[in-house]
Short mmCIF file of C-alpha atoms and ligand atoms in Angstrom, two decimals:
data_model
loop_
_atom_site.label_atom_id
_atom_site.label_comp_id
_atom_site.label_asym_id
_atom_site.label_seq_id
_atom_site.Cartn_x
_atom_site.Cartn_y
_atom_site.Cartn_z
CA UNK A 15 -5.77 0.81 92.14
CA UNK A 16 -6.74 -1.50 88.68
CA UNK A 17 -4.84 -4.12 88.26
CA UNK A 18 -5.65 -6.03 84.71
CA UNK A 19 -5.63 -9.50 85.42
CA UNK A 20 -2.29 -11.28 83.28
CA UNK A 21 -2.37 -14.66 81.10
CA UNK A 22 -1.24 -17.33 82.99
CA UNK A 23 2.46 -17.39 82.41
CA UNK A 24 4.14 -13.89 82.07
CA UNK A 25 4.26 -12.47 85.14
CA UNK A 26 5.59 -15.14 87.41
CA UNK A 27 6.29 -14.01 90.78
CA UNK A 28 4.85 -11.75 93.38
CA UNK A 29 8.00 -8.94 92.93
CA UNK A 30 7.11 -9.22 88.98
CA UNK A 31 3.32 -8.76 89.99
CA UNK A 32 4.27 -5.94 92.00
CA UNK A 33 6.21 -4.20 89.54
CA UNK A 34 3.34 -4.85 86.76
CA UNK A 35 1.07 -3.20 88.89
CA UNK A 36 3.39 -0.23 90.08
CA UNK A 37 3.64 0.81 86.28
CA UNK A 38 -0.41 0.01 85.68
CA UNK A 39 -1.10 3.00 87.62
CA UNK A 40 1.66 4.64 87.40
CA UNK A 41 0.33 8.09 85.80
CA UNK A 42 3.27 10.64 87.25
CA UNK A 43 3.15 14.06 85.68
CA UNK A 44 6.91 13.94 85.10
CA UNK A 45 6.04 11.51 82.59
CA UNK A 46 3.10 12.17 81.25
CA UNK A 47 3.77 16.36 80.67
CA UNK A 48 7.03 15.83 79.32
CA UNK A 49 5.05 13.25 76.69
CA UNK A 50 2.97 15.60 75.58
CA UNK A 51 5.34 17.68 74.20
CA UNK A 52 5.59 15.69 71.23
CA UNK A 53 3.79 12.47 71.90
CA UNK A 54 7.38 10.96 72.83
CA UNK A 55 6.30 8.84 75.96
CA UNK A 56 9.58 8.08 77.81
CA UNK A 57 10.73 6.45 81.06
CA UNK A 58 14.58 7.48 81.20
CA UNK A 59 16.34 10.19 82.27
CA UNK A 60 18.16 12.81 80.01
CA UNK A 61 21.63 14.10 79.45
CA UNK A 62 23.47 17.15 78.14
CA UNK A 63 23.31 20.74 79.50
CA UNK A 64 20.29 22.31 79.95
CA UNK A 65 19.61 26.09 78.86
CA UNK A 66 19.72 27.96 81.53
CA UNK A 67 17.31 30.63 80.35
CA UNK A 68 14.55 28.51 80.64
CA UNK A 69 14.82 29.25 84.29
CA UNK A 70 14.30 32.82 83.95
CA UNK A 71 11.72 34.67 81.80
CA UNK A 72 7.83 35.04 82.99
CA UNK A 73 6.76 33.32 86.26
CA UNK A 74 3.14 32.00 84.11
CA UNK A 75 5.51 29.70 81.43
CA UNK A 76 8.44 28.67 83.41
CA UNK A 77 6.89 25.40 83.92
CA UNK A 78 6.46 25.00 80.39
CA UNK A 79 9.92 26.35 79.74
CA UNK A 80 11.11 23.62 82.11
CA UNK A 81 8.98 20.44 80.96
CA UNK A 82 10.01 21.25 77.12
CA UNK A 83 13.96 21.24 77.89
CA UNK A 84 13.95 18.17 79.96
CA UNK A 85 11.91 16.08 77.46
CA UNK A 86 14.38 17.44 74.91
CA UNK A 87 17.45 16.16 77.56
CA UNK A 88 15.39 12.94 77.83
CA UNK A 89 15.14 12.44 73.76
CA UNK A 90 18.60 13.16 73.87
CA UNK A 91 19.41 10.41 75.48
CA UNK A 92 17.47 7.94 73.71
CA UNK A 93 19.08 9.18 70.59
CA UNK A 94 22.50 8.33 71.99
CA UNK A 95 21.34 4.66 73.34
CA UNK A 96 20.00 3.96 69.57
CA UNK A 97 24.00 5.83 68.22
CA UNK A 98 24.97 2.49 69.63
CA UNK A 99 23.30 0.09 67.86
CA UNK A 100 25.24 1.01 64.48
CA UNK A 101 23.68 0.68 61.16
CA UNK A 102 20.65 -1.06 61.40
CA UNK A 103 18.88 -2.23 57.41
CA UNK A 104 15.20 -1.48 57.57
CA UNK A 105 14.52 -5.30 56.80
CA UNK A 106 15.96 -6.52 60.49
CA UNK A 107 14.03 -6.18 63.91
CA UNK A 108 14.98 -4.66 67.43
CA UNK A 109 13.94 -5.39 70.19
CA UNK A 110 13.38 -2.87 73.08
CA UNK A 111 13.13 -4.96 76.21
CA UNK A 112 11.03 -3.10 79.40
CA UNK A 113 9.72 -0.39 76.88
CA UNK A 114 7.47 1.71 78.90
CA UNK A 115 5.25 3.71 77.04
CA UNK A 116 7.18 3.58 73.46
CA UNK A 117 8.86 6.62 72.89
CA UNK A 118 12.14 4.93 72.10
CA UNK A 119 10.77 2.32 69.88
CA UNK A 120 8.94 5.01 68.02
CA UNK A 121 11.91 6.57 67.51
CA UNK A 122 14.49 3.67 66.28
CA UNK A 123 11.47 2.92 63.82
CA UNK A 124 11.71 6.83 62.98
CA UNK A 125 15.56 6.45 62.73
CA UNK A 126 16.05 2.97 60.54
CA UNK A 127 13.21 2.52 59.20
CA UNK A 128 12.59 -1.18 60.55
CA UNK A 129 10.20 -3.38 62.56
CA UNK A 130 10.62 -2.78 66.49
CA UNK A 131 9.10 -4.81 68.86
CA UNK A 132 8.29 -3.70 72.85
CA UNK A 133 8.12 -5.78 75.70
CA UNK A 134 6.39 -4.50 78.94
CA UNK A 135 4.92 -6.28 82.02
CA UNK A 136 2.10 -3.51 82.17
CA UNK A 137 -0.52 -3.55 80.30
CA UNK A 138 -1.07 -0.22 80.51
CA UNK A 139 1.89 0.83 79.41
CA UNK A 140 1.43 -1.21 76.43
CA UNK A 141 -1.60 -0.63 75.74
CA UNK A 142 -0.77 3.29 75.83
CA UNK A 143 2.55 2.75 73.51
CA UNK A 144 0.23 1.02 71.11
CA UNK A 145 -2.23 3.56 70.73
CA UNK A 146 0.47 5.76 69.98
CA UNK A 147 2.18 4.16 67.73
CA UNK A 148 -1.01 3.58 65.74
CA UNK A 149 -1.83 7.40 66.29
CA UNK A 150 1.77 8.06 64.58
CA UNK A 151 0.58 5.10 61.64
CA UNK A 152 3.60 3.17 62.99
CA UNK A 153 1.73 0.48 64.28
CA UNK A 154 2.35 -2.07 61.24
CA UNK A 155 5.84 -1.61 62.25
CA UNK A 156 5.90 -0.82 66.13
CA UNK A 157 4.32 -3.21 67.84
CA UNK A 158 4.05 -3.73 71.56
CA UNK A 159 3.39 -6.74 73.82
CA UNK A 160 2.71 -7.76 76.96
CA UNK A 161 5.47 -10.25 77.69
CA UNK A 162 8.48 -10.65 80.11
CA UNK A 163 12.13 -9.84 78.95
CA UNK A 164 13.13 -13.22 80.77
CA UNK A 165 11.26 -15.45 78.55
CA UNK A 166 9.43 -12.90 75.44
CA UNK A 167 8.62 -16.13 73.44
CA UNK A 168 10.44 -14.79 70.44
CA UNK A 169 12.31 -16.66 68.13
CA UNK A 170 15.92 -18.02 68.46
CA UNK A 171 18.15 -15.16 66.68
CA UNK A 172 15.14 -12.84 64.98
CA UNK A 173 17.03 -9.72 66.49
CA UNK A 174 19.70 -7.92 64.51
CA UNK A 175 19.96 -5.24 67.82
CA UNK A 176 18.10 -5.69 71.61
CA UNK A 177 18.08 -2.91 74.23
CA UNK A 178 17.06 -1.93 77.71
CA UNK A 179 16.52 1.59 78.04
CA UNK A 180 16.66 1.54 82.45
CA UNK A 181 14.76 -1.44 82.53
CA UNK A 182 17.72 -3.94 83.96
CA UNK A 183 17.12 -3.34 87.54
CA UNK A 184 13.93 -4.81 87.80
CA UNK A 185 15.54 -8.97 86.70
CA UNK A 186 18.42 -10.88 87.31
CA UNK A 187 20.98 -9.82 84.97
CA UNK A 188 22.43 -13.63 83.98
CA UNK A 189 18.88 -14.60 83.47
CA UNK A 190 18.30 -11.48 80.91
CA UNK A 191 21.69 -11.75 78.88
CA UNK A 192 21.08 -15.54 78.54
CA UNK A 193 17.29 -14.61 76.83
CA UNK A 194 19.25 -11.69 74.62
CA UNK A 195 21.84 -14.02 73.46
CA UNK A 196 19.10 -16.58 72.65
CA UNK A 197 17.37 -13.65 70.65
CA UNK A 198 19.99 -11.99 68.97
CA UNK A 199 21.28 -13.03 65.34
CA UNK A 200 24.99 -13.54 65.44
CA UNK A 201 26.86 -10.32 65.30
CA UNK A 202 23.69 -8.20 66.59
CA UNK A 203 24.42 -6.05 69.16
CA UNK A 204 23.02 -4.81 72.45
CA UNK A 205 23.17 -2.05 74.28
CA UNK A 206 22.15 -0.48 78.10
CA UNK A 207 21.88 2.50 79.44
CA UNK A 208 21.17 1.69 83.19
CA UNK A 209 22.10 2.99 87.07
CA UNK A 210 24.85 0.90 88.97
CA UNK A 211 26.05 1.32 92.13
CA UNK A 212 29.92 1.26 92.01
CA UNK A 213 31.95 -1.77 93.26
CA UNK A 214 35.06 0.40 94.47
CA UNK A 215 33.04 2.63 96.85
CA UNK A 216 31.59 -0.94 98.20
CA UNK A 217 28.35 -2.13 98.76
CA UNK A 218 24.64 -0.30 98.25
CA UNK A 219 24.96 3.10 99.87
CA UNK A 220 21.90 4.84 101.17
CA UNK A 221 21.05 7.18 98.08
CA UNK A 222 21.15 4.00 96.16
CA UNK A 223 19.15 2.45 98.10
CA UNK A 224 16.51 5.46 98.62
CA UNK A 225 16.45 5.37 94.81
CA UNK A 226 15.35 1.39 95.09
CA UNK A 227 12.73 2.07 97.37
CA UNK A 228 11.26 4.55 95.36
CA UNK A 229 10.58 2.36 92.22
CA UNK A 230 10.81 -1.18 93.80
CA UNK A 231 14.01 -2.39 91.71
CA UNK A 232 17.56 -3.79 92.94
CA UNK A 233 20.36 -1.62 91.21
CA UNK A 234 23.16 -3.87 90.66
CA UNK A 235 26.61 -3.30 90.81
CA UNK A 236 29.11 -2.15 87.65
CA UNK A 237 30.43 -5.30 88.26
CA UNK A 238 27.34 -7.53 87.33
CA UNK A 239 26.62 -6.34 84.12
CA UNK A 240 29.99 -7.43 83.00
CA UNK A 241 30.04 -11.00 84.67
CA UNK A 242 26.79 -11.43 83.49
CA UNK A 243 27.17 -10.38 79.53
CA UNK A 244 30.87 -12.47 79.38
CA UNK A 245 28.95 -15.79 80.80
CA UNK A 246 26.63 -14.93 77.80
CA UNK A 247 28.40 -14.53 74.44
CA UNK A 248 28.06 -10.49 74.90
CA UNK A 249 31.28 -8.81 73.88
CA UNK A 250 31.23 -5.09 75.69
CA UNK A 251 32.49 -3.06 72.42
CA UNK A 252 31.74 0.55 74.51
CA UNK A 253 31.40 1.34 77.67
CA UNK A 254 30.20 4.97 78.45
CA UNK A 255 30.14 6.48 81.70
CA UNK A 256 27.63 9.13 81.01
CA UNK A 257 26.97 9.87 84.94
CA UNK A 258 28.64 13.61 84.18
CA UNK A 259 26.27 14.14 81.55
CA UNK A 260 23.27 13.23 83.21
CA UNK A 261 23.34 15.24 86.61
CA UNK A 262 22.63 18.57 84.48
CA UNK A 263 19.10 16.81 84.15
CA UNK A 264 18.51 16.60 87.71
CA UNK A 265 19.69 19.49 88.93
CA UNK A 266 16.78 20.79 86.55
CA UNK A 267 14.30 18.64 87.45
CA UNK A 268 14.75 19.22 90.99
CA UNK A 269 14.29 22.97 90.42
CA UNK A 270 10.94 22.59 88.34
CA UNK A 271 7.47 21.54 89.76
CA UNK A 272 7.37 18.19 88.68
CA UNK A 273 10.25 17.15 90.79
CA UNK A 274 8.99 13.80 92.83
CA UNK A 275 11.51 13.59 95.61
CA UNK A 276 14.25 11.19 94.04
CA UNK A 277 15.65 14.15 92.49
CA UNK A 278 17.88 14.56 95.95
CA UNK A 279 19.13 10.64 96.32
CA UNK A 280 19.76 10.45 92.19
CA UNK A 281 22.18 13.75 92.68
CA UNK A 282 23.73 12.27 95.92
CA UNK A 283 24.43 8.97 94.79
CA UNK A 284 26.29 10.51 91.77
CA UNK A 285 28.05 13.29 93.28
CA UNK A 286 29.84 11.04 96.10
CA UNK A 287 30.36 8.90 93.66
CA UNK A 288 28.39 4.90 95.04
CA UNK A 289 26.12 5.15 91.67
CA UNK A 290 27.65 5.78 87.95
CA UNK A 291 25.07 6.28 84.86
CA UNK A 292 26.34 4.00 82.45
CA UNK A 293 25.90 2.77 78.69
CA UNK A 294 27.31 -0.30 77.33
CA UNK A 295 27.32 -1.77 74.28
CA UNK A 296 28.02 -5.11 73.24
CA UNK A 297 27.90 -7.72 70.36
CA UNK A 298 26.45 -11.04 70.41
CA UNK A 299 29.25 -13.58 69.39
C1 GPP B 326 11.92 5.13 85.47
O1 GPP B 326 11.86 6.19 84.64
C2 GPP B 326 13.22 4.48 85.45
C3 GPP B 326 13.41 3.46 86.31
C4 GPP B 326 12.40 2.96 87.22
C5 GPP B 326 14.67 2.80 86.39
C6 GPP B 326 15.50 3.28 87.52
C7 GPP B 326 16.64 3.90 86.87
C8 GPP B 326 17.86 3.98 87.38
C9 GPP B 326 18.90 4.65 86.58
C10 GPP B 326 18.20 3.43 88.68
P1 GPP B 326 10.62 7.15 84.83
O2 GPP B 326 10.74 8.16 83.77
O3 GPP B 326 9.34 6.39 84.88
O4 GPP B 326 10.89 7.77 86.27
P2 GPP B 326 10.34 9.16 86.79
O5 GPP B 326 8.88 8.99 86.98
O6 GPP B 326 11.07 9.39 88.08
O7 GPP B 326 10.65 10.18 85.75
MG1 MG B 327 10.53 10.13 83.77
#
């Protein structure tokens, strides 16, 4: 394990620590193979129907068959997180808060034209977006940082639009929305797509939980996200429940080689119904 040492001040705590250092060497094949495609580096999950053929043909390409349709599932869903946002003028900035390694910053730059700034707590990971962005000669627009989504150090309303692309599990929700509001001009919006368990089925059930373990975060309920954006000056304008459209993805990904074992809780938790994939957006008023 290499752990790059952090300035004094963004990683805070020993969860945040361990997190930082979970995606440092993080270097999963899932992510990585699907990346390569098209130098998209993503850590979501897709949605849509997946082409079916792409499990049949010859035994030597399946793989490749397979890794190609769920990058293009995963891309898919980034393009509807970024449908949210509206029209963005290629003046104002986003912000894309727990980016990973870039690919959806890369593409909102790709899409409106403007300056996008990403915020991880590995330095890896931005330190890998980076070099892609510059490899793309995006990198006087897409720039990436080292910083914490609880306190980026940003100024007071520089944001026109601010998302988390499954990044909200790893903070305290209140403490997030009250940094977002700080950041976002009046009238910007925001927008999630995240995992919550559900409320009316009750508390955490075991898939949810098995899904928790796996990457060290604390899903939180539907009902959080809403609490937390209405203390905050976040007005929910849609609220998608994409949960439908997103088990075609891991009924693929469970079928292909690269599947890493929270295929089975992810499909679980959806089908009985504890754990909804949802997208909401919201303006800051
Ligand atoms: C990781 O994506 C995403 C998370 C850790 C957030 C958890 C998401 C929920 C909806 C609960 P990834 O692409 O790095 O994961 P994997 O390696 O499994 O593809
Ligand atoms: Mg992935």
């Amino acid at each position: 394990m290499t752990t790059t040492p952090a300035p004094a001040g963004v990683l805070r705590t020993a969860y945040q620590k361990a997190v930082a250092d979970y995606w440092n060497n993080e270097k999963d094949p899932v992510n990585l193979r699907l990346g390569d495609v098209d130098g998209l580096y993503h850590h979501h999950y897709g949605i849509g129907d997946y082409d079916p053929s792409v499990l049949e043909g010859p035994q030597e390409t399946r793989d490749e068959r397979i890794i190609a349709e769920l990058h293009r599932l995963e891309s898919a869903q980034a393009d509807v997180l970024l449908d949210h946002l509206g029209p963005i003028a290629p003046g104002r900035r986003l912000l894309d808060a727990g980016c990973g390694r870039g690919g959806t910053s890369i593409m909102a730059n790709a899409r409106f034209g403007c300056q996008v700034d990403g915020i991880s707590i590995s330095q890896s990971q931005v330190d890998f977006a980076g070099g892609q962005a510059a490899k793309r000669g995006v990198d006087d627009k897409v720039r990436y940082h080292f910083a914490n989504m609880l306190d980026t150090g940003f100024p007071t309303g520089a944001f026109q639009g601010i998302w988390n692309n499954e990044s909200t599990m790893y903070v305290d929700l209140f403490e997030l929305f009250a940094e977002h509001a700080r950041q976002l001009a009046y009238g910007g919006r925001y927008v999630t797509i995240t995992g919550c368990y559900n409320d009316v089925t009750g508390g955490r059930s075991k898939a949810v939980s098995r899904i928790d373990e796996h990457y060290t975060c604390n899903i939180h309920p539907r009902s959080a996200y809403f609490k937390a954006m209405a203390a905050n000056g976040l007005v929910p304008i849609n609220v998608v429940d994409l949960t439908a459209a997103t088990i075609p993805y891991w009924e693929l990904r469970a079928q292909s080689s690269l599947a890493t074992g929270v295929e089975d809780p992810f499909l679980t938790a959806y089908r009985e119904g504890s754990f909804h994939y949802l997208l909401i957006a919201a303006d800051r008023v």
